[in-house]
Tab-separated table of C-alpha atoms and ligand atoms in Angstrom:
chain	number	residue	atom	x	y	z
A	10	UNK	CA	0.000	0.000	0.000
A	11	UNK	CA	1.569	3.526	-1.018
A	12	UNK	CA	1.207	5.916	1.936
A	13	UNK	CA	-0.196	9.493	0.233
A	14	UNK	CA	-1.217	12.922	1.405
A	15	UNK	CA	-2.992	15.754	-0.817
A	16	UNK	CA	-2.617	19.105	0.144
A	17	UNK	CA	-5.202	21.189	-1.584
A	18	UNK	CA	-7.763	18.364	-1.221
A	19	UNK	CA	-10.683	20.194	-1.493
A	20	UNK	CA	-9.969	22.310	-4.600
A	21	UNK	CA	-9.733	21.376	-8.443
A	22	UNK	CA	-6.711	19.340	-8.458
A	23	UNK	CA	-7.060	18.168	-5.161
A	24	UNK	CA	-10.658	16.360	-5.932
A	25	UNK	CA	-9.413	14.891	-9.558
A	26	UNK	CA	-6.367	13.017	-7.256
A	27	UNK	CA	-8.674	11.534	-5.006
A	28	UNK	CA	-11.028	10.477	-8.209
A	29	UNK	CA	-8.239	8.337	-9.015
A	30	UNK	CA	-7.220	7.742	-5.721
A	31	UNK	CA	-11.006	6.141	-5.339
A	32	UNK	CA	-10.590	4.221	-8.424
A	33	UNK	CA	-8.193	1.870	-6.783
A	34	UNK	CA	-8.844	2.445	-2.569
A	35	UNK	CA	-7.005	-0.853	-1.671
A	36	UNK	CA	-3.568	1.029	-3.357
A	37	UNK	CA	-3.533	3.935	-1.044
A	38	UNK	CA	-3.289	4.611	2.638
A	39	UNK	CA	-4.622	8.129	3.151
A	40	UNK	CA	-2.454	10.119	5.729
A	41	UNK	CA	-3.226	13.962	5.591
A	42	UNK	CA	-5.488	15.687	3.349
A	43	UNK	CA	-6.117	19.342	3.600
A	44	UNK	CA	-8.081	21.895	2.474
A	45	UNK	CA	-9.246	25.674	3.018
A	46	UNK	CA	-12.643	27.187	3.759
A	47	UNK	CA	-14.381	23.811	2.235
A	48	UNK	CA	-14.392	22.249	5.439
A	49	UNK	CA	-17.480	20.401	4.197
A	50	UNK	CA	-15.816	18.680	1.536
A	51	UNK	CA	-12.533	18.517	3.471
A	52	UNK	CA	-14.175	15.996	6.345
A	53	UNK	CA	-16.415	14.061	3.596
A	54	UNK	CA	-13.012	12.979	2.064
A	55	UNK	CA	-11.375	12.075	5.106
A	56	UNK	CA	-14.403	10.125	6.688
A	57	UNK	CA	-14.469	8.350	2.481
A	58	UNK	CA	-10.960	7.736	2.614
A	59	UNK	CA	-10.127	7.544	6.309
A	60	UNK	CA	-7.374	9.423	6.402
A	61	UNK	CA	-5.126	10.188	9.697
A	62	UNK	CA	-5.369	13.861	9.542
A	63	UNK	CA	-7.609	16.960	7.863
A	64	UNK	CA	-5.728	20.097	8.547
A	65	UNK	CA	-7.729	23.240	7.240
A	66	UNK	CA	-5.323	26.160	6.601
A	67	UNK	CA	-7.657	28.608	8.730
A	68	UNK	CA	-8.477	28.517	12.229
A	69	UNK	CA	-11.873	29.868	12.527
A	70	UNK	CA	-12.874	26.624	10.378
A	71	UNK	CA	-11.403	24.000	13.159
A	72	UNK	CA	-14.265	23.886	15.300
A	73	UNK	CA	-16.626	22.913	12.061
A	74	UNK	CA	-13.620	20.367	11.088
A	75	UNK	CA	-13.789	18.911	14.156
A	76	UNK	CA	-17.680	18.525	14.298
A	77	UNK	CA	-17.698	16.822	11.390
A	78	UNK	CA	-14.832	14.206	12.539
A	79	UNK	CA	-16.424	13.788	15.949
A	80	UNK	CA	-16.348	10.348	16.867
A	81	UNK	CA	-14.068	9.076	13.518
A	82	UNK	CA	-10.868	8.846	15.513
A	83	UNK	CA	-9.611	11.069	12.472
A	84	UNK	CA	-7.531	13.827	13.724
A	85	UNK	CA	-8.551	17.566	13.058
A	86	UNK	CA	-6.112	20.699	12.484
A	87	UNK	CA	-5.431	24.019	11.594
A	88	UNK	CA	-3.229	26.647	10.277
A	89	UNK	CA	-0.137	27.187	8.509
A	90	UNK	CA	1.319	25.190	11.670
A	91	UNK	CA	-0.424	22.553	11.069
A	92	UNK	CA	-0.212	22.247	7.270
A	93	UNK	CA	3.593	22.152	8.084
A	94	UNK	CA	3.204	19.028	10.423
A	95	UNK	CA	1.010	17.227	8.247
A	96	UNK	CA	3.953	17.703	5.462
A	97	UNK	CA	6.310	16.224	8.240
A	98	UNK	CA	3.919	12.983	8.304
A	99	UNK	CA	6.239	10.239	6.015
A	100	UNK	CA	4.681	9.482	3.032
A	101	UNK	CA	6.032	7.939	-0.551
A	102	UNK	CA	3.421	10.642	-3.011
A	103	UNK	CA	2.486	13.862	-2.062
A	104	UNK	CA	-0.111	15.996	-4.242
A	105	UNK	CA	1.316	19.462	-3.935
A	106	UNK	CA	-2.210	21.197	-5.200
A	107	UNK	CA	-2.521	24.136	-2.610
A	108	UNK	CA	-3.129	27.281	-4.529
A	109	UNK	CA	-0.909	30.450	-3.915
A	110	UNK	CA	2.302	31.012	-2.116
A	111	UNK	CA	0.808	29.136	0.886
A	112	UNK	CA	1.513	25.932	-0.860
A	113	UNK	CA	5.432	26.840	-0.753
A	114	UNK	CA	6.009	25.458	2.751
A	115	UNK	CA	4.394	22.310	3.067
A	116	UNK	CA	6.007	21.326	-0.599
A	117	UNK	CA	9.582	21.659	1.334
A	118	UNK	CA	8.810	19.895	4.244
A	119	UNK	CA	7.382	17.148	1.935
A	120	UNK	CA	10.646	16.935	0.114
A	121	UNK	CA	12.979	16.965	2.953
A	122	UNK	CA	11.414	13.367	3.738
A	123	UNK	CA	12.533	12.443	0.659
A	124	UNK	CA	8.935	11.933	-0.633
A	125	UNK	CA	7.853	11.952	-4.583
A	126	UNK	CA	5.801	15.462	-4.802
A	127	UNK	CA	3.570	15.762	-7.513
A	128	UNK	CA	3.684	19.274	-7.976
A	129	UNK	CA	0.942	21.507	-9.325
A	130	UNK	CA	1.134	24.116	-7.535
A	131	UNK	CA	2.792	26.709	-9.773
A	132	UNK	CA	4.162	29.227	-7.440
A	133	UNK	CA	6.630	26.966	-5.869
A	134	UNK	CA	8.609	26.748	-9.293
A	135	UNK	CA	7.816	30.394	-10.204
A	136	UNK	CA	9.063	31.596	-6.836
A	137	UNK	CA	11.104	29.312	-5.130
A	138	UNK	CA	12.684	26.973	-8.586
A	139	UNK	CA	16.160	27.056	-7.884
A	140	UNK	CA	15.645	26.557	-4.041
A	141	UNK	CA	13.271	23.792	-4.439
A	142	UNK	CA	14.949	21.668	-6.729
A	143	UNK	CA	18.058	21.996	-4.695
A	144	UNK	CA	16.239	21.052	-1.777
A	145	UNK	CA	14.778	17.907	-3.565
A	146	UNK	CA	18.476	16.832	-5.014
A	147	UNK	CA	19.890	17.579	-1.566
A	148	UNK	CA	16.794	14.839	0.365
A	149	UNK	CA	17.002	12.470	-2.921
A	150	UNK	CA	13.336	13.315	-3.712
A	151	UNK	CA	11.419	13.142	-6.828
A	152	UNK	CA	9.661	16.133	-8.459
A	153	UNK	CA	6.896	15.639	-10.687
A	154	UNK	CA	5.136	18.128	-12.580
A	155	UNK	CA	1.460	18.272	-12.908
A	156	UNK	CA	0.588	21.461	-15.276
A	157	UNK	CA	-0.547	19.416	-17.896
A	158	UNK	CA	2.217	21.326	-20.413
A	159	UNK	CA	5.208	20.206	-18.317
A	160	UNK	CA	3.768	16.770	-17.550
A	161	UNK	CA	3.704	16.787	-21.641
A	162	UNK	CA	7.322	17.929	-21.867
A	163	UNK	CA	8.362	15.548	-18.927
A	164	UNK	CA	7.288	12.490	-20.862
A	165	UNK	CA	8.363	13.986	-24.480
A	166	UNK	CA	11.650	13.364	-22.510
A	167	UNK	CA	11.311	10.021	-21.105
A	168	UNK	CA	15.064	8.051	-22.201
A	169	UNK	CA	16.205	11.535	-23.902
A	170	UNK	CA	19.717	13.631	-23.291
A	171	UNK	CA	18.757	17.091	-22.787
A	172	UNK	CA	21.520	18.112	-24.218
A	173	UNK	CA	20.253	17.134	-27.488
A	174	UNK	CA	17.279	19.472	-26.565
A	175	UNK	CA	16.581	22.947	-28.854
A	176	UNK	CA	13.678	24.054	-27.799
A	177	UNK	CA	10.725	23.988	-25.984
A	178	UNK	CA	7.050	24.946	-26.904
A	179	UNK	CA	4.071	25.004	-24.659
A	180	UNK	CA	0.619	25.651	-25.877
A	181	UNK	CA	-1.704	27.968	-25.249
A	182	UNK	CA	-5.783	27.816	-25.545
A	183	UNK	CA	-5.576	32.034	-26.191
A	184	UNK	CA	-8.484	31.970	-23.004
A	185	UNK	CA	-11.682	33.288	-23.272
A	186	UNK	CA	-11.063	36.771	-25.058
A	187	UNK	CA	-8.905	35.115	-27.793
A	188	UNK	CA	-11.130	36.513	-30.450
A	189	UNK	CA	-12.057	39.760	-29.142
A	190	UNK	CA	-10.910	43.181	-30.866
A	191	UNK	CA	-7.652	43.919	-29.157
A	192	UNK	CA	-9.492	48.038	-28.521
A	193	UNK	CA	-12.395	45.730	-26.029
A	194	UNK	CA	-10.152	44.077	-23.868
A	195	UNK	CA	-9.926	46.805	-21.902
A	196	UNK	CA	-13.479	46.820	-21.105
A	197	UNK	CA	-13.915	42.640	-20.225
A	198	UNK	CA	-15.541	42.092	-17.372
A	199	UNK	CA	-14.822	38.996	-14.840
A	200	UNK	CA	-17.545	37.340	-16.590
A	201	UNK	CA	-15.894	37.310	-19.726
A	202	UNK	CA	-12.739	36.592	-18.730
A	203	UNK	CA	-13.904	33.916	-16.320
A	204	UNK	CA	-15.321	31.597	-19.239
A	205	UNK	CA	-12.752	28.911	-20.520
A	206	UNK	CA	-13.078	27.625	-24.055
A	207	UNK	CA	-11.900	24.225	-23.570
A	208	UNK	CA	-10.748	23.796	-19.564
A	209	UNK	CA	-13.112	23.317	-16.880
A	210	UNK	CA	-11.229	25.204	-14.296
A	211	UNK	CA	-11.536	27.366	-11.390
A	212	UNK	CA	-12.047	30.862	-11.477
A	213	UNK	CA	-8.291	32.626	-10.402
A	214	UNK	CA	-6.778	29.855	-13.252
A	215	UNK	CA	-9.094	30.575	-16.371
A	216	UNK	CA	-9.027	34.557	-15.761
A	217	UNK	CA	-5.352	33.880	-15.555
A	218	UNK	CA	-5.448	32.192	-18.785
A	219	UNK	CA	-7.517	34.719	-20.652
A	220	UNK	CA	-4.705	37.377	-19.568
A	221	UNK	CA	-1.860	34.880	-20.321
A	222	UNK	CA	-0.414	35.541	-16.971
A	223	UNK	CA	-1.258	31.716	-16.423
A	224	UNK	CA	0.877	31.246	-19.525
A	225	UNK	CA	3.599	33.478	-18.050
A	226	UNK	CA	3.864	31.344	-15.051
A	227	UNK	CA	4.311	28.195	-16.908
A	228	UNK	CA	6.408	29.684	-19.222
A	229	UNK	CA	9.013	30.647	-15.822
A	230	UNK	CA	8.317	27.032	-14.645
A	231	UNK	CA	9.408	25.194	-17.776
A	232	UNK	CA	12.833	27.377	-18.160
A	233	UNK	CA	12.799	26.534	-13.852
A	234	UNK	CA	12.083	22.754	-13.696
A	235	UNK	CA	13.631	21.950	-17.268
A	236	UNK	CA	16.944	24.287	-17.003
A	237	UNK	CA	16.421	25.293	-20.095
A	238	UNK	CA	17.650	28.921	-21.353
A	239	UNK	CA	14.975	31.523	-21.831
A	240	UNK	CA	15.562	31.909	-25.167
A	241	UNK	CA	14.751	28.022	-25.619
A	242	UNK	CA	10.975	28.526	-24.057
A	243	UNK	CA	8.067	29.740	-25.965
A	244	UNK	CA	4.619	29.662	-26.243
A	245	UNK	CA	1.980	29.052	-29.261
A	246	UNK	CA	-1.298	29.860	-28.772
A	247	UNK	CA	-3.468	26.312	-30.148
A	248	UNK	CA	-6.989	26.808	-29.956
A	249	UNK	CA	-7.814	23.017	-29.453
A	250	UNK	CA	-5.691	22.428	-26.481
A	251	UNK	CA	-5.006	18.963	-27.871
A	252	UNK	CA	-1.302	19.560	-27.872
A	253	UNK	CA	0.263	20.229	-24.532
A	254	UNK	CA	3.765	20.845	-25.116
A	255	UNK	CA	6.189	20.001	-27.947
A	256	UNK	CA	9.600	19.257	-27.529
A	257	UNK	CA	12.237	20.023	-30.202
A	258	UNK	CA	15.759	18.031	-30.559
A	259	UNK	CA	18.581	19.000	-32.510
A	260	UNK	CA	17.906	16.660	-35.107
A	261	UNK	CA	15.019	18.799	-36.418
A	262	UNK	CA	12.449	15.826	-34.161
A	263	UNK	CA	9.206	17.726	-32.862
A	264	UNK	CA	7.964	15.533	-30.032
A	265	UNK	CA	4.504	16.660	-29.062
A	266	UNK	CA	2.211	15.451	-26.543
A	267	UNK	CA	-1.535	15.261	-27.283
A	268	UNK	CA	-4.499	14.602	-24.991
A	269	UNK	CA	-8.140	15.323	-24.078
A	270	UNK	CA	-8.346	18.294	-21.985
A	271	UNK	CA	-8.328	16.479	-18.700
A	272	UNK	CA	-6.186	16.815	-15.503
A	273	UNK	CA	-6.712	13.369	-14.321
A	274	UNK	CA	-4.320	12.959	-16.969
A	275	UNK	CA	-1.410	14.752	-15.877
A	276	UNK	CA	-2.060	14.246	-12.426
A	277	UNK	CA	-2.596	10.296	-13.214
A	278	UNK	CA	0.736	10.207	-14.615
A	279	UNK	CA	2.701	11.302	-11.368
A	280	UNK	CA	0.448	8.874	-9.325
A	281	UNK	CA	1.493	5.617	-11.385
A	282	UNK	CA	4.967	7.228	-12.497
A	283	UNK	CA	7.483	5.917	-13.295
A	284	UNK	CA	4.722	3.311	-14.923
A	285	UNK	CA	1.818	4.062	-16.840
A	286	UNK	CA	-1.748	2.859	-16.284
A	287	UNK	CA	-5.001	2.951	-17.553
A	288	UNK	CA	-6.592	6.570	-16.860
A	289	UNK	CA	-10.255	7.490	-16.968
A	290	UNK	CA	-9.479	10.356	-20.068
A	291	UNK	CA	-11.250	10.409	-23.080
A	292	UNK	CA	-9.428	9.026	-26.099
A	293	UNK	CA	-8.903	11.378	-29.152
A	294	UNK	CA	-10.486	10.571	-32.671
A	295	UNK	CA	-8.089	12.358	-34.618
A	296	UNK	CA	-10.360	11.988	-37.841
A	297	UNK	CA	-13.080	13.722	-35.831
A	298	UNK	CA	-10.505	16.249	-34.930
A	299	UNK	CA	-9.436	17.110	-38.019
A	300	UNK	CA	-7.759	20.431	-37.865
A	301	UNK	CA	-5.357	21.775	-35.332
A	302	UNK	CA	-4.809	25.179	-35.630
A	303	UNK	CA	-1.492	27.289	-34.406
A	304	UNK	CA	-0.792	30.812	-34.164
A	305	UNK	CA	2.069	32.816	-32.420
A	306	UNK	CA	0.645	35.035	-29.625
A	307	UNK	CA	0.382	38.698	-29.972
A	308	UNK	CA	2.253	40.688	-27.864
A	309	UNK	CA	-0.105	43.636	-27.269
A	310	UNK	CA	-3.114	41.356	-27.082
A	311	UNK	CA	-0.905	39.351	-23.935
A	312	UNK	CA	1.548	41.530	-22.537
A	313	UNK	CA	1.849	38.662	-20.227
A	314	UNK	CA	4.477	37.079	-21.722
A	315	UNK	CA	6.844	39.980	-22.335
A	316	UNK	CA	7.035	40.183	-18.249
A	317	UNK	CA	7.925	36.293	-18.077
A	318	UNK	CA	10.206	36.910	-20.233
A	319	UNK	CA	11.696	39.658	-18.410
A	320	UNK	CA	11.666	37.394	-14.661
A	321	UNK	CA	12.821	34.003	-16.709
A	322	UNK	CA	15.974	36.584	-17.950
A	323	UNK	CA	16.391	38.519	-14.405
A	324	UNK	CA	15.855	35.273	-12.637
A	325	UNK	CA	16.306	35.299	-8.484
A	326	UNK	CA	13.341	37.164	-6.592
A	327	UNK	CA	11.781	38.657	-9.876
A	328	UNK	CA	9.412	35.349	-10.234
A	329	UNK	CA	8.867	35.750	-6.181
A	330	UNK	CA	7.762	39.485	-7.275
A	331	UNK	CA	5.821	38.660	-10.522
A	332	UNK	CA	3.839	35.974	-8.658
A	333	UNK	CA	2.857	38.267	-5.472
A	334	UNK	CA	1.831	41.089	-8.067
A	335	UNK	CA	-0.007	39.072	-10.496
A	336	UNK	CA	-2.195	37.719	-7.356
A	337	UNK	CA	-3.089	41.744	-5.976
A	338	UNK	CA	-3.517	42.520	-9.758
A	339	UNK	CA	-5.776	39.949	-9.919
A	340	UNK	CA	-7.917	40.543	-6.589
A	341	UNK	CA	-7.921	43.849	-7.879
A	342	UNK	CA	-9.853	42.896	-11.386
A	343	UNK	CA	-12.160	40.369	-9.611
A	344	UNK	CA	-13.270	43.284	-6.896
A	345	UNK	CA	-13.772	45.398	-10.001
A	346	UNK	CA	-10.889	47.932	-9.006
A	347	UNK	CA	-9.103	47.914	-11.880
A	348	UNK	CA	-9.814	46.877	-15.725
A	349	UNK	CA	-8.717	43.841	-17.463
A	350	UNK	CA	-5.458	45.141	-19.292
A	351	UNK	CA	-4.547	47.080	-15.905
A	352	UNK	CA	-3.275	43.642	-14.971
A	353	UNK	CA	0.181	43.655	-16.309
A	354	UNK	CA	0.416	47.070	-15.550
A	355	UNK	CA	0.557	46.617	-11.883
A	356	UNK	CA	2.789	43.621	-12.600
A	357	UNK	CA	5.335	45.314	-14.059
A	358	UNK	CA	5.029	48.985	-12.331
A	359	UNK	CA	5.947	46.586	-9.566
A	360	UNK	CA	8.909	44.249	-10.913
A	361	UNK	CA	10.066	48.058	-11.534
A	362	UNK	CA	9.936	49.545	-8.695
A	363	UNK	CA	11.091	46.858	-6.235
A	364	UNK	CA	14.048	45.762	-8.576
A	365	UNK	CA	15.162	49.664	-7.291
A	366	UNK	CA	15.093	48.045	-3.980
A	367	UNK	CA	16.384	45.017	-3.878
A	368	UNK	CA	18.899	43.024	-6.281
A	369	UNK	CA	16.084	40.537	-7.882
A	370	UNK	CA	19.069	39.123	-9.964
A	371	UNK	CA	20.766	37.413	-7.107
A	372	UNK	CA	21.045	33.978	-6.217
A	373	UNK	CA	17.824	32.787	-3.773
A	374	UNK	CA	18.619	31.727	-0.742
A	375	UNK	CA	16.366	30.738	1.858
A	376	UNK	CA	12.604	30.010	1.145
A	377	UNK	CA	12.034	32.507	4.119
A	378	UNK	CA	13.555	35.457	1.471
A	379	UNK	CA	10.694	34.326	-0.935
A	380	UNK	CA	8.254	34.914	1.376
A	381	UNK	CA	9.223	38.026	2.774
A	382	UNK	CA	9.818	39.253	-0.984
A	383	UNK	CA	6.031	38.085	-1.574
A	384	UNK	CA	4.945	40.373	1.318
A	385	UNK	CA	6.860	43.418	0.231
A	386	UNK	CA	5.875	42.999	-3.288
A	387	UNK	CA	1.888	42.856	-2.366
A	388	UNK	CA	2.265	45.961	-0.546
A	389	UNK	CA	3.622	47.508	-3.522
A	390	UNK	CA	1.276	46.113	-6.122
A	391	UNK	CA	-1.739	47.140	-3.665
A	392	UNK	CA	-0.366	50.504	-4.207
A	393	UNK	CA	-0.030	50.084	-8.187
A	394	UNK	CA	-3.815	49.331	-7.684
A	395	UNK	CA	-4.737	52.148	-5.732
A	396	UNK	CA	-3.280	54.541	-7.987
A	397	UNK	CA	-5.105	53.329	-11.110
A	398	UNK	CA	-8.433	52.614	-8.966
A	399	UNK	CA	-8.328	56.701	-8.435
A	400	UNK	CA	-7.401	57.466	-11.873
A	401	UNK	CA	-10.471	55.755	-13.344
B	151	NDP	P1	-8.442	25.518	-6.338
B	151	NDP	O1	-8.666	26.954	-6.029
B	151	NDP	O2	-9.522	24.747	-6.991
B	151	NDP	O3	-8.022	24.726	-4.981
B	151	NDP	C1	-7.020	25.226	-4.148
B	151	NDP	C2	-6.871	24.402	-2.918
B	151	NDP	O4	-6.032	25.107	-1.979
B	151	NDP	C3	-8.173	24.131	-2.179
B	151	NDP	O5	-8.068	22.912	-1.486
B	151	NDP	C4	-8.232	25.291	-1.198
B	151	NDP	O6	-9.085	25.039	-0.104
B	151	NDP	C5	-6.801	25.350	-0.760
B	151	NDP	N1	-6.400	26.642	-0.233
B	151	NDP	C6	-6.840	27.873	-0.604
B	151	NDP	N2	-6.205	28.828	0.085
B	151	NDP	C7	-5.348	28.183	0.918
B	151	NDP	C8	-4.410	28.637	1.905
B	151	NDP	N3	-4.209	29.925	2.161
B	151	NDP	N4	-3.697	27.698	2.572
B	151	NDP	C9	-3.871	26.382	2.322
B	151	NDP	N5	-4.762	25.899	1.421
B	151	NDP	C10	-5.476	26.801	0.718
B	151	NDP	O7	-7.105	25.462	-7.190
B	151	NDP	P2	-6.687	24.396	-8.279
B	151	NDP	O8	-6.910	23.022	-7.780
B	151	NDP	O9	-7.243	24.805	-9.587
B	151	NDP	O10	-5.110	24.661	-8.378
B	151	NDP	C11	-4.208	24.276	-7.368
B	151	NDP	C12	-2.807	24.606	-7.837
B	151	NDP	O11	-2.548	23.868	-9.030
B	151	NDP	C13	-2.618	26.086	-8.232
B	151	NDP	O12	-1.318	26.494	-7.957
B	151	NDP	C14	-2.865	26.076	-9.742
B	151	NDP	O13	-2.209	27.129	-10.406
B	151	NDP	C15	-2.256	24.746	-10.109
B	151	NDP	N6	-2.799	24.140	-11.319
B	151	NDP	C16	-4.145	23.994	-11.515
B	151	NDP	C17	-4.639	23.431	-12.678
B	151	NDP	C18	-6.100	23.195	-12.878
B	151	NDP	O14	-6.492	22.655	-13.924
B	151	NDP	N7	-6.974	23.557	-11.965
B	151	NDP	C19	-3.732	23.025	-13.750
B	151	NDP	C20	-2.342	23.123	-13.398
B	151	NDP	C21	-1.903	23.688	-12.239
B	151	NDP	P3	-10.668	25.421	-0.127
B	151	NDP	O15	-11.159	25.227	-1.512
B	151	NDP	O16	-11.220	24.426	0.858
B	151	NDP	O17	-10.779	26.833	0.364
């Protein structure tokens, strides 16, 4: 039996792992799972899959959590604290599927225990990369990534020598807006935005991918996880999203990876890696297909991607800065305090104005200088926002 824990149970990612996790029960010993305000949800999964622990990340929910694990013998928990001990709890497969910077912590202590972490939550790589990989060399842990474009580019790879790697392309539905006028995207509302043409995804993510900032992040984590150059990274914006991720060798080779739009997928692969089993994904009819269509992204349409491309070149605290921004930029749009294209904006007003600050180039060293670098940089990006909420 494989001892696992998902952090993030309760959200997207989180409930597609234990879907597969239920599709086999006599596999898997539960230990933690945890979740956030879904306390609900959070305590239904641990009574289904009697797990040790639920940890909920916020206090005021612990007296619900425990309510609803009276008389289980499952044990009930809260806060950042506790997220951290539940990490500590020795597992062999952790699902690292908190959302945000919060998700940082518990992915280290997970990895210092030597522990396979399946790792979707981007802001670890786009923050922390460096740090975290060093940290899983240094506890002979394996990282596995979950985005469904590097999960593509991780198997394109399977028995290849990097070095024999050119270049790497990810792919990129365009979001929601991908057909508006360029002159209207300034006026998009959340609703807009918030409607995914192919991805059934949460809110934060598809908003995220309609801006291309989602695209940004994964474009940091492939030149991160991969150490590839920037220059070797791009993106192509494929309506379908059939293709993840292509891989090109020296040779001239194209490797691509092509699947139903489906996490359970990605997230299917980690679980059975370094095997691969039968997955509950849709097969593709490639005659009913028929046409997959490529274009290269426009640079004033996603101005996105320019600032990746700045942080994957600066490297250091700039992805720690980029992240924190791109989070109060996008409060900031969802509250209705500042328009769609204001996004990037704030983003890079505040990569600007912090890198007079502090030297963003320079090495990262603890994951405690990523965190206080997130603080400072959402007190700066609040302030990006306030200055265009009053000139609207
Ligand atoms: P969701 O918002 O659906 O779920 C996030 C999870 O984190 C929930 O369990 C939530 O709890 C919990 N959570 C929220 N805030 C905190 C906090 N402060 N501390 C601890 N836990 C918290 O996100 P997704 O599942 O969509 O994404 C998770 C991660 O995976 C993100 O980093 C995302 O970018 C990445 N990802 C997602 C993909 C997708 O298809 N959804 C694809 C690839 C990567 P609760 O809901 O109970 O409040």
């Amino acid at each position: 039996m494989r001892k696992v824990s998902v952090f993030g149970a309760t959200g997207s990612i989180g409930q597609n792992t234990l879907d597969l996790i239920s599709r086999a029960p006599e596999a898997y010993d539960v230990v933690a799972l945890t979740g956030g305000r879904n306390v609900t949800q959070l305590a239904k999964d641990a009574r289904a899959f009697r797990a040790d622990v639920a940890v909920t990340a916020y206090e005021d929910h612990l007296p619900t959590l425990r309510e609803a694990l009276a008389g289980t013998g499952i044990e009930a928990a809260a806060g950042q604290g506790a997220l951290v001990e539940a990490a500590d709890r020795p597992v062999d497969w952790v699902m690292s599927a908190i959302v945000g910077a919060a998700g940082l912590e518990p992915g280290f202590h997970a990895l210092r225990h030597g522990t396979t972490l399946a790792l979707a939550n981007k802001e670890s790589l786009v923050t922390a990369g460096p740090l975290l990989l060093a940290e899983g060399r240094a506890h002979g842990a394996t990282i596995l990534p979950v985005d469904s474009e590097h999960s593509a580019v991780f198997q394109a790879l399977v028995g290849e020598d990097m070095a024999a790697v050119e270049r790497i392309v990810i792919t990129a539905s365009g979001g929601g807006l991908r057909d508006w006028p360029i002159e209207a995207l300034a006026s998009a509302t959340v609703a807009d935005a918030g409607a995914h043409p192919n991805w059934d995804m949460g809110q934060r993510i598809t908003i995220d991918s309609a801006s291309m900032f989602n695209k940004a992040m994964e474009l940091i984590e492939t030149k991160e996880f991969f150490g590839v150059r920037p220059d070797q990274v791009e993106a192509v914006v494929h309506p379908q999203s059939i293709i993840h991720a292509l891989v090109g060798f020296c040779d001239g080779a194209l490797m691509a990876h092509l699947g139903a739009p489906d996490m359970r997928h990605a997230i299917g692969y980690a679980l059975h890696w370094p095997t691969r089993r039968a997955l509950p994904v849709a097969r593709l009819d490639l005659a009913e297909l028929a046409t997959l269509e490529f274009r290269a992204p426009c640079d004033i349409r996603y101005p996105a991607l320019g600032l990746a491309r700045q942080v994957m070149e600066t490297g250091g605290l700039s992805g720690a800065v980029f992240n924190a921004a791109k989070e109060v930029a996008l409060d900031a749009f969802l509250a209705g305090r500042v328009g769609f294209m204001d996004m990037t904006g704030v983003v890079a007003a505040t990569l600007d104005q912090i890198s007079r600050d502090i030297r963003l180039h320079d090495a990262i060293e603890t994951l405690e200088t990523v965190l206080e670098t997130d603080h400072v940089a959402r007190q700066r990006a609040e302030e990006q926002v306030a200055k265009r909420q009053n000139d609207r």
